[in-house]
Coordinates of C-alpha atoms in Angstrom, one line a residue:
Chain A
X1 CA 5.4 22.4 5.6
X2 CA 3.2 20.2 7.8
X3 CA 2.0 16.8 6.8
X4 CA -1.6 17.9 6.3
X5 CA -0.6 21.0 4.3
X6 CA 1.6 18.8 2.2
X7 CA -1.3 16.4 1.4
X8 CA -3.7 19.2 0.7
X9 CA -1.3 21.2 -1.5
X10 CA -0.1 18.4 -3.7
X11 CA -2.4 15.5 -3.5
X12 CA -6.0 16.6 -2.9
X13 CA -7.7 17.5 -6.2
X14 CA -11.4 18.1 -5.5
X15 CA -14.1 15.8 -6.8
X16 CA -13.9 12.1 -7.3
X17 CA -12.5 11.1 -10.6
X18 CA -14.8 8.1 -11.3
X19 CA -18.0 6.4 -10.3
X20 CA -16.1 3.9 -8.0
X21 CA -15.3 6.6 -5.5
X22 CA -18.0 7.4 -3.0
X23 CA -15.5 9.3 -0.7
X24 CA -11.9 10.0 -1.5
X25 CA -9.0 11.5 0.5
X26 CA -9.8 13.0 3.9
X27 CA -11.3 10.4 6.2
X28 CA -9.9 7.3 7.9
X29 CA -10.7 5.3 4.9
X30 CA -11.8 5.9 1.3
X31 CA -15.3 4.5 0.5
X32 CA -15.7 2.7 -2.8
X33 CA -18.7 1.5 -4.7
X34 CA -18.0 -1.8 -6.5
X35 CA -19.9 -2.1 -9.8
X36 CA -22.5 -4.9 -9.9
X37 CA -21.1 -8.1 -11.3
X38 CA -17.5 -7.0 -11.1
X39 CA -14.5 -8.4 -9.2
X40 CA -11.9 -6.2 -7.7
X41 CA -8.2 -6.6 -8.5
X42 CA -5.6 -5.4 -6.1
X43 CA -1.8 -5.0 -6.3
X44 CA 0.9 -3.2 -4.2
X45 CA 4.4 -2.2 -5.3
X46 CA 7.1 -0.5 -3.3
X47 CA 9.8 1.6 -4.9
X48 CA 13.1 2.2 -3.2
X49 CA 15.9 4.6 -4.4
X50 CA 18.9 2.7 -5.8
X51 CA 16.8 -0.4 -6.3
X52 CA 13.9 0.7 -8.5
X53 CA 15.1 4.1 -9.6
X54 CA 18.3 6.1 -9.6
X55 CA 18.8 9.2 -7.6
X56 CA 19.2 11.1 -10.9
X57 CA 15.6 10.5 -12.1
X58 CA 13.5 13.6 -12.5
X59 CA 10.7 13.7 -9.9
X60 CA 8.1 14.0 -12.6
X61 CA 9.3 10.8 -14.2
X62 CA 9.5 9.1 -10.8
X63 CA 5.8 10.0 -10.1
X64 CA 4.9 8.5 -13.5
X65 CA 6.9 5.3 -13.0
X66 CA 5.7 4.7 -9.4
X67 CA 2.1 4.5 -10.7
X68 CA 3.1 2.9 -14.1
X69 CA 4.6 -0.3 -12.5
X70 CA 1.4 -0.7 -10.5
X71 CA -0.9 -0.1 -13.5
X72 CA 1.1 -2.7 -15.3
X73 CA -0.1 -5.3 -12.8
X74 CA -3.7 -4.3 -13.4
X75 CA -3.0 -4.5 -17.2
X76 CA -1.6 -8.0 -16.8
X77 CA -4.9 -9.0 -15.3
X78 CA -7.0 -7.2 -17.9
X79 CA -8.5 -4.9 -15.2
X80 CA -10.0 -1.5 -15.6
X81 CA -8.0 0.9 -13.3
X82 CA -10.3 2.5 -10.7
X83 CA -8.5 3.8 -7.5
X84 CA -5.1 3.9 -5.8
X85 CA -3.5 4.8 -2.6
X86 CA -0.1 6.4 -2.2
X87 CA 2.2 6.1 0.8
X88 CA 5.3 8.2 0.7
X89 CA 8.3 8.4 3.0
X90 CA 10.4 11.5 2.3
X91 CA 13.6 12.7 3.7
X92 CA 12.1 16.2 3.8
X93 CA 9.1 18.0 2.4
X94 CA 10.6 19.6 -0.7
X95 CA 8.0 21.5 -2.5
X96 CA 9.8 21.5 -5.9
X97 CA 10.3 17.8 -5.8
X98 CA 6.7 17.1 -4.6
X99 CA 5.2 19.4 -7.4
X100 CA 7.2 17.4 -10.0
X101 CA 6.3 14.1 -8.5
X102 CA 2.6 14.9 -8.3
X103 CA 2.6 16.2 -11.9
X104 CA 4.0 13.0 -13.3
X105 CA 1.8 10.9 -11.1
X106 CA -1.5 12.6 -11.9
X107 CA -0.7 12.9 -15.7
X108 CA -0.6 9.1 -15.9
X109 CA -3.5 8.7 -13.4
X110 CA -5.7 11.0 -15.5
X111 CA -4.7 9.2 -18.7
X112 CA -6.1 6.0 -17.2
X113 CA -9.0 7.4 -15.2
X114 CA -7.6 6.1 -11.9
X115 CA -8.3 8.2 -8.8
X116 CA -6.0 8.8 -5.8
X117 CA -8.3 8.1 -2.8
X118 CA -5.9 7.9 0.2
X119 CA -2.5 7.1 1.6
X120 CA 0.1 8.3 4.0
X121 CA 3.0 10.6 4.2
X122 CA 5.9 10.4 6.6
X123 CA 9.5 11.4 7.2
X124 CA 12.0 8.7 6.3
X125 CA 14.3 7.4 3.6
X126 CA 12.7 7.9 0.2
X127 CA 10.1 5.1 -0.3
X128 CA 7.1 5.1 -2.5
X129 CA 4.4 2.5 -2.0
X130 CA 1.3 2.4 -4.2
X131 CA -1.6 0.1 -4.1
X132 CA -3.9 0.0 -7.1
X133 CA -7.4 -1.3 -7.5
X134 CA -9.2 -2.1 -10.6
X135 CA -12.3 -4.0 -11.8
X136 CA -13.0 -6.8 -14.3
X137 CA -16.2 -8.6 -15.1
X138 CA -16.5 -11.6 -12.7
X139 CA -14.4 -14.5 -13.9
X140 CA -12.7 -12.6 -16.7
X141 CA -9.5 -11.5 -15.1
X142 CA -6.4 -12.7 -17.0
X143 CA -4.3 -15.0 -14.7
X144 CA -0.9 -16.7 -14.9
X145 CA -2.4 -20.2 -14.6
X146 CA -4.4 -20.5 -17.9
X147 CA -1.7 -21.4 -20.5
X148 CA -2.4 -24.6 -22.4
X149 CA -0.1 -26.9 -24.5
X150 CA -0.1 -25.6 -28.0
X151 CA -0.8 -22.0 -27.1
X152 CA 1.2 -19.3 -28.9
X153 CA 3.3 -17.0 -26.7
X154 CA 3.2 -13.3 -27.4
X155 CA 4.8 -10.2 -26.1
X156 CA 3.8 -6.5 -26.5
X157 CA 6.1 -3.7 -27.6
X158 CA 9.8 -4.3 -27.5
X159 CA 12.0 -5.7 -24.7
X160 CA 15.4 -4.7 -23.3
X161 CA 15.7 -0.9 -23.7
X162 CA 15.2 -0.3 -20.0
X163 CA 18.1 -2.7 -19.2
X164 CA 20.2 -1.2 -21.9
X165 CA 19.7 2.2 -20.2
X166 CA 20.7 0.8 -16.9
X167 CA 23.9 -0.6 -18.4
X168 CA 24.6 2.9 -19.8
X169 CA 24.2 4.4 -16.4
X170 CA 26.4 1.7 -15.0
X171 CA 29.0 2.5 -17.6
X172 CA 29.3 -1.0 -19.0
X173 CA 28.1 0.3 -22.4
X174 CA 28.2 3.6 -24.3
X175 CA 25.7 5.2 -26.6
X176 CA 25.2 8.5 -28.3
X177 CA 23.0 11.4 -27.1
X178 CA 19.6 10.9 -28.6
X179 CA 19.8 7.1 -28.4
X180 CA 20.7 7.5 -24.7
X181 CA 17.6 9.7 -24.1
X182 CA 15.4 7.2 -25.9
X183 CA 16.3 4.2 -23.8
X184 CA 16.5 6.3 -20.7
X185 CA 12.8 7.2 -21.3
X186 CA 12.0 3.5 -21.7
X187 CA 13.6 2.9 -18.2
X188 CA 12.1 6.0 -16.5
X189 CA 8.7 6.3 -18.2
X190 CA 7.4 2.9 -19.0
X191 CA 3.9 2.9 -20.5
X192 CA 1.7 0.3 -18.9
X193 CA -0.3 -1.8 -21.4
X194 CA -3.7 -1.2 -19.8
X195 CA -5.7 -1.0 -23.0
X196 CA -4.1 -4.2 -24.4
X197 CA -4.8 -6.0 -21.2
X198 CA -8.5 -5.2 -21.3
X199 CA -8.7 -6.0 -25.0
X200 CA -7.2 -9.5 -24.2
X201 CA -10.0 -10.5 -21.8
X202 CA -11.7 -13.5 -23.3
X203 CA -8.9 -13.8 -25.9
X204 CA -5.6 -14.6 -24.0
X205 CA -5.4 -17.8 -21.9
X206 CA -2.8 -16.3 -19.5
X207 CA -0.8 -13.1 -19.0
X208 CA 1.8 -11.5 -16.8
X209 CA 3.7 -8.2 -17.0
X210 CA 7.5 -8.3 -17.6
X211 CA 9.0 -6.6 -14.6
X212 CA 11.8 -8.9 -13.6
X213 CA 12.8 -10.0 -17.1
X214 CA 11.1 -12.1 -19.7
X215 CA 12.6 -15.5 -18.7
X216 CA 11.7 -15.1 -15.1
X217 CA 8.2 -13.8 -15.7
X218 CA 7.3 -16.2 -18.4
X219 CA 8.6 -18.8 -16.0
X220 CA 5.8 -17.8 -13.6
X221 CA 3.2 -18.5 -16.3
X222 CA 4.8 -21.9 -17.0
X223 CA 4.9 -22.8 -13.3
X224 CA 1.3 -21.6 -12.5
X225 CA 0.0 -23.4 -15.6
X226 CA 2.0 -26.6 -15.2
X227 CA 3.5 -26.4 -18.7
X228 CA 6.8 -25.7 -20.5
X229 CA 7.7 -23.6 -23.5
X230 CA 10.1 -23.0 -26.4
X231 CA 11.2 -19.4 -27.1
X232 CA 12.8 -18.1 -30.3
X233 CA 15.4 -16.0 -28.4
X234 CA 16.5 -13.9 -31.4
X235 CA 13.0 -13.3 -32.6
X236 CA 12.2 -11.1 -29.6
X237 CA 11.0 -7.7 -30.6
X238 CA 13.6 -5.1 -29.9
X239 CA 14.2 -1.5 -30.7
X240 CA 16.6 -0.5 -33.5
X241 CA 18.9 0.9 -30.8
X242 CA 19.1 -2.5 -29.0
X243 CA 19.3 -4.4 -32.3
X244 CA 22.5 -2.4 -33.1
X245 CA 24.2 -4.0 -30.0
X246 CA 26.1 -7.3 -30.0
X247 CA 24.0 -10.4 -30.0
X248 CA 25.1 -11.1 -26.4
X249 CA 23.9 -7.7 -25.2
X250 CA 20.6 -8.1 -27.1
X251 CA 20.0 -11.5 -25.5
X252 CA 20.9 -10.4 -22.0
X253 CA 18.7 -7.2 -22.2
X254 CA 15.8 -8.8 -24.0
X255 CA 15.6 -12.1 -22.2
X256 CA 16.6 -11.1 -18.7
X257 CA 16.6 -7.3 -18.6
X258 CA 13.7 -6.4 -16.4
X259 CA 11.8 -3.1 -16.0
X260 CA 10.1 -3.6 -19.4
X261 CA 6.4 -3.5 -18.3
X262 CA 5.3 -5.1 -21.4
X263 CA 2.7 -7.9 -21.3
X264 CA 3.7 -11.5 -22.1
X265 CA 0.6 -13.6 -22.7
X266 CA -0.6 -16.9 -24.3
X267 CA -3.5 -17.6 -26.6
X268 CA -4.8 -20.6 -28.5
X269 CA -3.7 -20.8 -32.2
X270 CA -7.4 -20.4 -33.0
X271 CA -7.4 -17.0 -31.2
X272 CA -4.7 -15.6 -33.4
X273 CA -7.0 -13.3 -35.3
X274 CA -8.6 -12.1 -32.1
X275 CA -5.1 -11.4 -30.7
X276 CA -4.3 -9.2 -33.7
X277 CA -7.6 -7.4 -33.3
X278 CA -6.9 -6.7 -29.6
X279 CA -3.5 -5.4 -30.6
X280 CA -5.0 -3.1 -33.2
X281 CA -7.9 -2.0 -31.0
X282 CA -5.4 -1.0 -28.3
X283 CA -2.8 0.4 -30.8
X284 CA -0.2 -1.9 -29.2
X285 CA 2.2 -3.9 -31.3
X286 CA 2.4 -7.6 -30.3
X287 CA 4.8 -10.3 -31.5
X288 CA 4.6 -14.0 -31.4
X289 CA 7.7 -15.3 -29.7
X290 CA 7.2 -19.0 -28.9
X291 CA 4.9 -21.8 -28.1
X292 CA 3.6 -23.6 -24.9
X293 CA 4.7 -27.2 -24.7
X294 CA 4.0 -30.2 -22.5
X295 CA 7.6 -30.7 -21.6
X296 CA 8.4 -28.7 -18.4
X297 CA 11.0 -26.0 -18.5
X298 CA 11.9 -23.2 -20.9
X299 CA 13.9 -23.9 -24.0
X300 CA 15.6 -21.1 -25.8
X301 CA 16.2 -21.5 -29.5
X302 CA 18.4 -19.5 -31.9
X303 CA 17.5 -18.6 -35.4
X304 CA 18.4 -22.1 -36.7
X305 CA 16.2 -23.7 -34.1
X306 CA 19.3 -24.8 -32.1
X307 CA 19.1 -24.8 -28.3
X308 CA 20.9 -21.9 -26.6
X309 CA 23.1 -23.0 -23.8
X310 CA 23.3 -19.5 -22.2
X311 CA 22.1 -19.1 -18.7
X312 CA 20.1 -16.0 -17.8
X313 CA 18.5 -15.2 -14.5
X314 CA 15.7 -12.8 -13.8
X315 CA 16.2 -10.0 -11.3
X316 CA 15.8 -11.0 -7.7
X317 CA 15.8 -8.3 -5.1
X318 CA 17.6 -10.5 -2.5
X319 CA 20.2 -12.0 -4.8
X320 CA 23.1 -10.1 -6.0
Chain B
X1 CA 17.3 -16.3 0.6
X2 CA 15.6 -15.1 -2.7
X3 CA 12.6 -12.8 -2.9
X4 CA 10.2 -15.5 -4.0
X5 CA 11.4 -18.0 -1.4
X6 CA 11.0 -15.4 1.3
X7 CA 7.4 -14.7 0.3
X8 CA 6.7 -18.4 0.1
X9 CA 8.3 -19.3 3.4
X10 CA 6.8 -16.6 5.6
X11 CA 3.8 -15.1 3.9
X12 CA 1.9 -17.7 1.8
X13 CA -0.4 -19.7 3.9
X14 CA -2.6 -21.8 1.6
X15 CA -6.3 -21.4 1.2
X16 CA -8.1 -18.0 1.2
X17 CA -9.2 -16.9 4.7
X18 CA -12.6 -15.5 3.8
X19 CA -15.3 -15.3 1.2
X20 CA -14.0 -12.0 -0.2
X21 CA -10.9 -13.7 -1.6
X22 CA -11.3 -15.3 -5.0
X23 CA -7.5 -15.4 -5.6
X24 CA -4.8 -14.5 -3.1
X25 CA -1.1 -14.2 -3.3
X26 CA 0.7 -15.5 -6.4
X27 CA -0.6 -13.6 -9.5
X28 CA -0.1 -10.0 -10.7
X29 CA -3.2 -9.0 -8.6
X30 CA -5.4 -10.5 -6.0
X31 CA -9.0 -11.1 -7.1
X32 CA -11.7 -10.1 -4.7
X33 CA -15.4 -10.7 -4.6
X34 CA -17.3 -7.7 -3.2
X35 CA -20.4 -8.7 -1.3
X36 CA -23.7 -7.5 -2.8
X37 CA -24.8 -4.2 -1.3
X38 CA -21.5 -3.5 0.4
X39 CA -19.1 -0.6 0.0
X40 CA -15.4 -1.2 0.3
X41 CA -13.3 0.8 2.7
X42 CA -9.6 1.3 2.0
X43 CA -6.7 2.7 4.0
X44 CA -2.9 2.7 3.7
X45 CA -0.3 3.3 6.4
X46 CA 3.5 3.3 6.2
X47 CA 5.7 2.6 9.2
X48 CA 9.3 3.8 9.3
X49 CA 11.9 2.9 12.0
X50 CA 12.5 5.7 14.4
X51 CA 9.3 7.5 13.5
X52 CA 6.6 4.9 14.1
X53 CA 8.6 2.3 16.1
X54 CA 11.9 2.0 17.9
X55 CA 14.6 -0.2 16.8
X56 CA 14.3 -2.0 20.1
X57 CA 10.8 -3.4 19.3
X58 CA 10.5 -7.2 19.1
X59 CA 9.7 -8.2 15.4
X60 CA 6.5 -10.1 16.6
X61 CA 5.2 -6.9 18.2
X62 CA 6.1 -4.9 15.1
X63 CA 4.2 -7.3 12.9
X64 CA 1.2 -6.8 15.2
X65 CA 1.5 -3.1 15.3
X66 CA 1.9 -2.6 11.5
X67 CA -1.4 -4.3 10.9
X68 CA -3.1 -2.9 14.1
X69 CA -2.7 0.8 13.0
X70 CA -4.3 -0.1 9.7
X71 CA -7.1 -2.1 11.3
X72 CA -7.7 0.9 13.5
X73 CA -8.6 2.9 10.4
X74 CA -11.2 0.3 9.4
X75 CA -12.5 0.3 12.9
X76 CA -13.0 4.1 12.8
X77 CA -15.2 3.6 9.8
X78 CA -17.1 0.7 11.3
X79 CA -15.9 -1.6 8.6
X80 CA -15.5 -5.4 8.7
X81 CA -11.9 -6.2 7.8
X82 CA -11.5 -8.4 4.7
X83 CA -8.1 -8.3 3.0
X84 CA -4.8 -6.5 3.2
X85 CA -1.6 -6.2 1.2
X86 CA 1.9 -5.9 2.7
X87 CA 4.9 -4.1 1.1
X88 CA 8.1 -4.6 3.0
X89 CA 11.5 -3.0 2.5
X90 CA 14.2 -4.9 4.5
X91 CA 17.9 -4.2 4.9
X92 CA 18.4 -7.9 4.6
X93 CA 16.4 -11.1 4.5
X94 CA 16.8 -12.2 8.2
X95 CA 14.8 -15.4 8.8
X96 CA 14.5 -15.0 12.6
X97 CA 13.2 -11.4 12.2
X98 CA 10.8 -12.4 9.4
X99 CA 9.5 -15.4 11.4
X100 CA 8.7 -13.2 14.4
X101 CA 7.2 -10.4 12.2
X102 CA 5.0 -12.9 10.4
X103 CA 3.9 -14.5 13.7
X104 CA 2.7 -11.2 15.2
X105 CA 1.1 -10.1 11.9
X106 CA -0.9 -13.2 11.3
X107 CA -2.0 -13.6 14.9
X108 CA -3.7 -10.3 14.7
X109 CA -4.9 -10.9 11.1
X110 CA -6.5 -14.2 12.2
X111 CA -8.1 -12.6 15.2
X112 CA -9.9 -10.2 12.8
X113 CA -10.5 -12.6 9.9
X114 CA -8.5 -10.5 7.5
X115 CA -6.5 -12.2 4.7
X116 CA -3.1 -11.2 3.3
X117 CA -3.7 -11.3 -0.5
X118 CA -0.6 -9.7 -2.0
X119 CA 2.2 -7.2 -1.7
X120 CA 5.9 -6.7 -2.4
X121 CA 9.3 -7.3 -0.8
X122 CA 12.4 -5.4 -1.6
X123 CA 15.8 -4.6 -0.2
X124 CA 16.0 -1.2 1.4
X125 CA 15.8 0.8 4.7
X126 CA 13.2 -0.9 6.9
X127 CA 9.8 0.3 5.8
X128 CA 6.4 -1.4 6.2
X129 CA 3.5 -0.4 4.1
X130 CA 0.1 -2.0 4.6
X131 CA -3.1 -1.4 2.7
X132 CA -6.3 -2.7 4.4
X133 CA -9.7 -3.2 2.8
X134 CA -12.9 -3.8 4.6
X135 CA -16.6 -3.8 3.9
X136 CA -19.7 -2.0 5.3
X137 CA -23.3 -2.0 4.2
X138 CA -23.8 0.8 1.7
X139 CA -24.2 4.2 3.3
X140 CA -23.4 2.9 6.9
X141 CA -19.6 3.7 7.1
X142 CA -18.8 6.0 10.0
X143 CA -17.3 9.2 8.8
X144 CA -15.6 12.3 10.4
X145 CA -18.3 14.6 9.0
X146 CA -21.4 13.5 10.9
X147 CA -21.0 15.3 14.3
X148 CA -24.0 17.5 15.2
X149 CA -24.4 20.3 17.8
X150 CA -25.5 18.7 21.1
X151 CA -23.9 15.3 20.4
X152 CA -21.9 13.7 23.2
X153 CA -18.2 12.9 22.6
X154 CA -16.9 9.5 23.7
X155 CA -13.6 7.8 23.7
X156 CA -12.9 4.0 24.0
X157 CA -10.4 2.5 26.4
X158 CA -7.8 4.8 28.0
X159 CA -5.5 7.4 26.5
X160 CA -1.9 8.3 27.0
X161 CA -0.1 5.1 28.0
X162 CA 1.7 4.8 24.6
X163 CA 3.0 8.4 24.9
X164 CA 4.0 7.7 28.5
X165 CA 6.1 4.7 27.2
X166 CA 7.7 6.9 24.6
X167 CA 8.8 9.4 27.3
X168 CA 10.2 6.5 29.3
X169 CA 12.3 5.4 26.3
X170 CA 13.3 9.0 25.8
X171 CA 14.4 9.2 29.4
X172 CA 12.3 12.2 30.4
X173 CA 10.4 10.0 32.9
X174 CA 11.1 7.0 35.0
X175 CA 8.9 4.1 36.0
X176 CA 9.3 0.7 37.7
X177 CA 9.6 -2.7 36.0
X178 CA 6.1 -4.1 35.6
X179 CA 4.5 -0.6 35.0
X180 CA 7.1 0.0 32.3
X181 CA 6.2 -3.3 30.6
X182 CA 2.4 -2.4 30.8
X183 CA 2.8 0.9 29.1
X184 CA 5.4 -0.4 26.7
X185 CA 2.8 -3.0 25.6
X186 CA 0.3 -0.2 25.0
X187 CA 2.8 1.5 22.7
X188 CA 4.0 -1.7 20.9
X189 CA 0.8 -3.8 20.8
X190 CA -2.2 -1.5 20.4
X191 CA -5.5 -3.3 20.1
X192 CA -7.6 -1.9 17.2
X193 CA -11.2 -1.3 18.3
X194 CA -12.7 -3.2 15.3
X195 CA -15.7 -4.8 17.2
X196 CA -16.7 -1.4 18.7
X197 CA -16.5 0.3 15.3
X198 CA -18.9 -2.2 13.8
X199 CA -21.2 -2.1 16.8
X200 CA -21.4 1.7 16.4
X201 CA -22.7 1.6 12.8
X202 CA -26.1 3.3 12.9
X203 CA -25.4 4.6 16.5
X204 CA -22.4 7.0 16.3
X205 CA -22.8 10.2 14.2
X206 CA -19.0 10.4 13.5
X207 CA -15.8 8.6 14.4
X208 CA -12.1 8.7 14.0
X209 CA -9.2 6.8 15.5
X210 CA -6.7 8.5 17.9
X211 CA -3.4 8.1 16.2
X212 CA -1.9 11.6 16.4
X213 CA -3.3 12.6 19.7
X214 CA -6.9 13.3 20.9
X215 CA -6.9 17.0 20.3
X216 CA -5.6 16.8 16.8
X217 CA -7.8 13.9 15.8
X218 CA -11.0 15.2 17.4
X219 CA -10.1 18.4 15.6
X220 CA -10.5 16.6 12.3
X221 CA -14.1 15.6 13.3
X222 CA -14.8 19.2 14.2
X223 CA -13.4 20.5 11.0
X224 CA -15.1 18.0 8.8
X225 CA -18.4 18.5 10.6
X226 CA -18.2 22.3 10.8
X227 CA -18.7 22.3 14.6
X228 CA -16.8 23.0 17.8
X229 CA -16.6 21.2 21.2
X230 CA -15.9 21.4 24.8
X231 CA -13.8 18.7 26.4
X232 CA -13.4 17.9 30.1
X233 CA -9.6 17.6 30.0
X234 CA -9.2 15.9 33.4
X235 CA -12.1 13.5 32.9
X236 CA -10.2 11.6 30.1
X237 CA -10.0 7.9 30.9
X238 CA -6.5 7.0 31.8
X239 CA -4.7 4.0 33.3
X240 CA -3.8 3.9 37.0
X241 CA -0.2 4.1 35.9
X242 CA -0.8 7.4 34.0
X243 CA -3.1 8.7 36.8
X244 CA -0.2 8.4 39.2
X245 CA 1.8 10.9 37.2
X246 CA 1.7 14.7 37.6
X247 CA -1.3 16.5 36.1
X248 CA 0.9 18.1 33.5
X249 CA 2.1 14.7 32.3
X250 CA -1.4 13.3 32.4
X251 CA -2.7 16.1 30.2
X252 CA 0.2 16.0 27.8
X253 CA -0.1 12.2 27.3
X254 CA -3.9 12.0 27.3
X255 CA -4.7 15.0 25.2
X256 CA -1.8 15.1 22.7
X257 CA 0.0 11.8 23.2
X258 CA -0.7 9.9 20.0
X259 CA -0.4 6.2 19.1
X260 CA -3.4 5.4 21.2
X261 CA -5.5 3.7 18.5
X262 CA -8.7 4.2 20.5
X263 CA -11.8 5.5 18.8
X264 CA -13.2 8.9 19.5
X265 CA -16.8 9.3 18.3
X266 CA -19.9 11.3 18.7
X267 CA -23.5 10.3 19.2
X268 CA -26.8 12.1 19.9
X269 CA -27.8 12.2 23.5
X270 CA -30.8 10.1 22.6
X271 CA -28.4 7.4 21.4
X272 CA -26.7 7.1 24.8
X273 CA -28.3 3.7 25.7
X274 CA -27.3 2.4 22.2
X275 CA -23.7 3.6 22.7
X276 CA -23.5 1.7 26.0
X277 CA -25.0 -1.4 24.4
X278 CA -22.4 -1.2 21.6
X279 CA -19.7 -0.9 24.2
X280 CA -21.0 -3.9 26.1
X281 CA -21.5 -6.0 22.9
X282 CA -17.9 -5.3 21.9
X283 CA -16.6 -5.7 25.4
X284 CA -14.9 -2.2 25.1
X285 CA -15.1 0.4 27.7
X286 CA -16.3 3.9 26.5
X287 CA -16.3 7.1 28.4
X288 CA -18.2 10.4 27.7
X289 CA -15.6 13.2 27.6
X290 CA -17.4 16.2 26.2
X291 CA -20.0 17.7 23.9
X292 CA -20.3 19.1 20.4
X293 CA -21.1 22.8 20.3
X294 CA -21.9 25.3 17.6
X295 CA -19.1 27.7 18.5
X296 CA -16.0 26.7 16.4
X297 CA -12.8 25.5 18.0
X298 CA -12.0 23.1 20.9
X299 CA -12.4 24.3 24.5
X300 CA -10.5 22.4 27.2
X301 CA -12.1 22.6 30.7
X302 CA -10.7 21.6 34.0
X303 CA -12.6 19.9 36.8
X304 CA -14.1 23.2 37.9
X305 CA -15.3 24.0 34.3
X306 CA -12.6 26.6 33.9
X307 CA -10.9 27.0 30.6
X308 CA -7.4 25.5 30.3
X309 CA -5.0 27.9 28.7
X310 CA -2.5 25.1 27.9
X311 CA -1.5 24.6 24.3
X312 CA -1.1 21.1 23.0
X313 CA -0.4 20.1 19.5
X314 CA -0.9 16.8 17.9
X315 CA 2.0 14.9 16.2
X316 CA 2.9 16.0 12.8
X317 CA 5.5 14.1 10.9
X318 CA 6.9 17.1 9.2
X319 CA 7.0 19.5 12.2
X320 CA 9.6 19.1 14.9

């Protein structure tokens, strides 16, 4: 199968999916119509086999995940998804694999009204690079830099299941059949919190998505905002499956697991009702997990309010 | 070196480079300010070692080329470059390599006023994915679909040197020292025709950049515009170095070489003076090479106006 046939068969789907697209796939560039008064938000993520996904993943789930991790960046900024490009290096043009990949990709794209407008395909070691673009009313994007002393810290959903799944694949832990499938789904099919992000515009003071682990990603908020925080380590929301593990595993997975794609965000105590309303409006559970403080650094407290001495580090692609 | 240190050391350069950038590197997304009345043009290209560049290329030239091939897509649409993202998979974080790559990348970025606003770095087989964004006044982007019967066909610069260099590396041809360096530079340091593209807005009826070979890329214009063309095969502009080769080599390199990153475009005969003015204003040589006709297909003519029977095919990443 040739490159142009491949694009046509699996990735060209007729009319533009939304009003931002003046011209989609098929020219040197896509042509986009920014909405009046909007800012554009842009993010790129690259996924490599063995680093971001295992070779055992189903192509449909991989298509989903490749877009999901990018949508999660738009969610963290409170943006409305509009368009994306897809660059794909493939060892070979495998029609079965491509059909599955495209199916998972477009199911998620359609769920969020985001249109594929261009990209590239080439022969090479499997590599998936997606760039997403979204819109937000000017000045309303959620940033990492807005956390203020006294703000509450919240997180959406639950943390740690994706890391738990990774440990199961690594063989360091064991888990029965249906539980394994549940946490595997958390790892392979993360649901980006797009609706929550949009609902938090004008409510949250800062936000980031949890991709490298809560501690590391919350650390980016603290650094960008010039503040510190205390976190109730054992009050983190976790699944019943993770809660059945030892406290050490719960802490490692929840605090430093990575691949969660939940939102961690801050809001003034006076905004608490608005936060709960945003959670309800977006049908997304949120849990208060700590507080922003003036003292720099991140303090982890156990149930008794005692400092945890444990050291956790977030995932870094160039550290082992 | 960790991932965040690597980004900071080589790719973060302080203040935003142009008025389109409200917020650059450092948050989940970059935040962009579209200019009133403008459309955005977006393109992604992925470069893989052994496919798009040889392992022998200097990192500085590779940084240049990775951005150049993307800028060439903006040029083909007549867009003004604004911002780009860079996703980079690297076998290891090699500071010498990264410093060279960043130097070549930013030298070209600065020359075109385009700002790096985000991206991704990860460990993996060498892969470079760049997404560029540019602007054009609404409705003025150059497209592949505007060629009309009777239009002249033009190409910028010269064609074939990059392919000639590839053949030298492959060992199918030989060439002396300084000539080798000259064509090697054409292959490794293409100069995107950004100024010409912008000058052709309102002048050219269609345009595309020559990345996969003239015949294939002109073919995209013909298909998108629903027309055919005749091309004077031996009237193609070529360097003195290529002109010294056999006619067969000249034709193969010029017609089907690829990696030229020149613009091929069409314009009504009444626009001839405006085309020459655009060429002059952008200090870019252009040559008339043929004419758009109603009869579908592409006819290659020799100097005597006789049809060339030769078959050439443009480069396709999934055909051998």
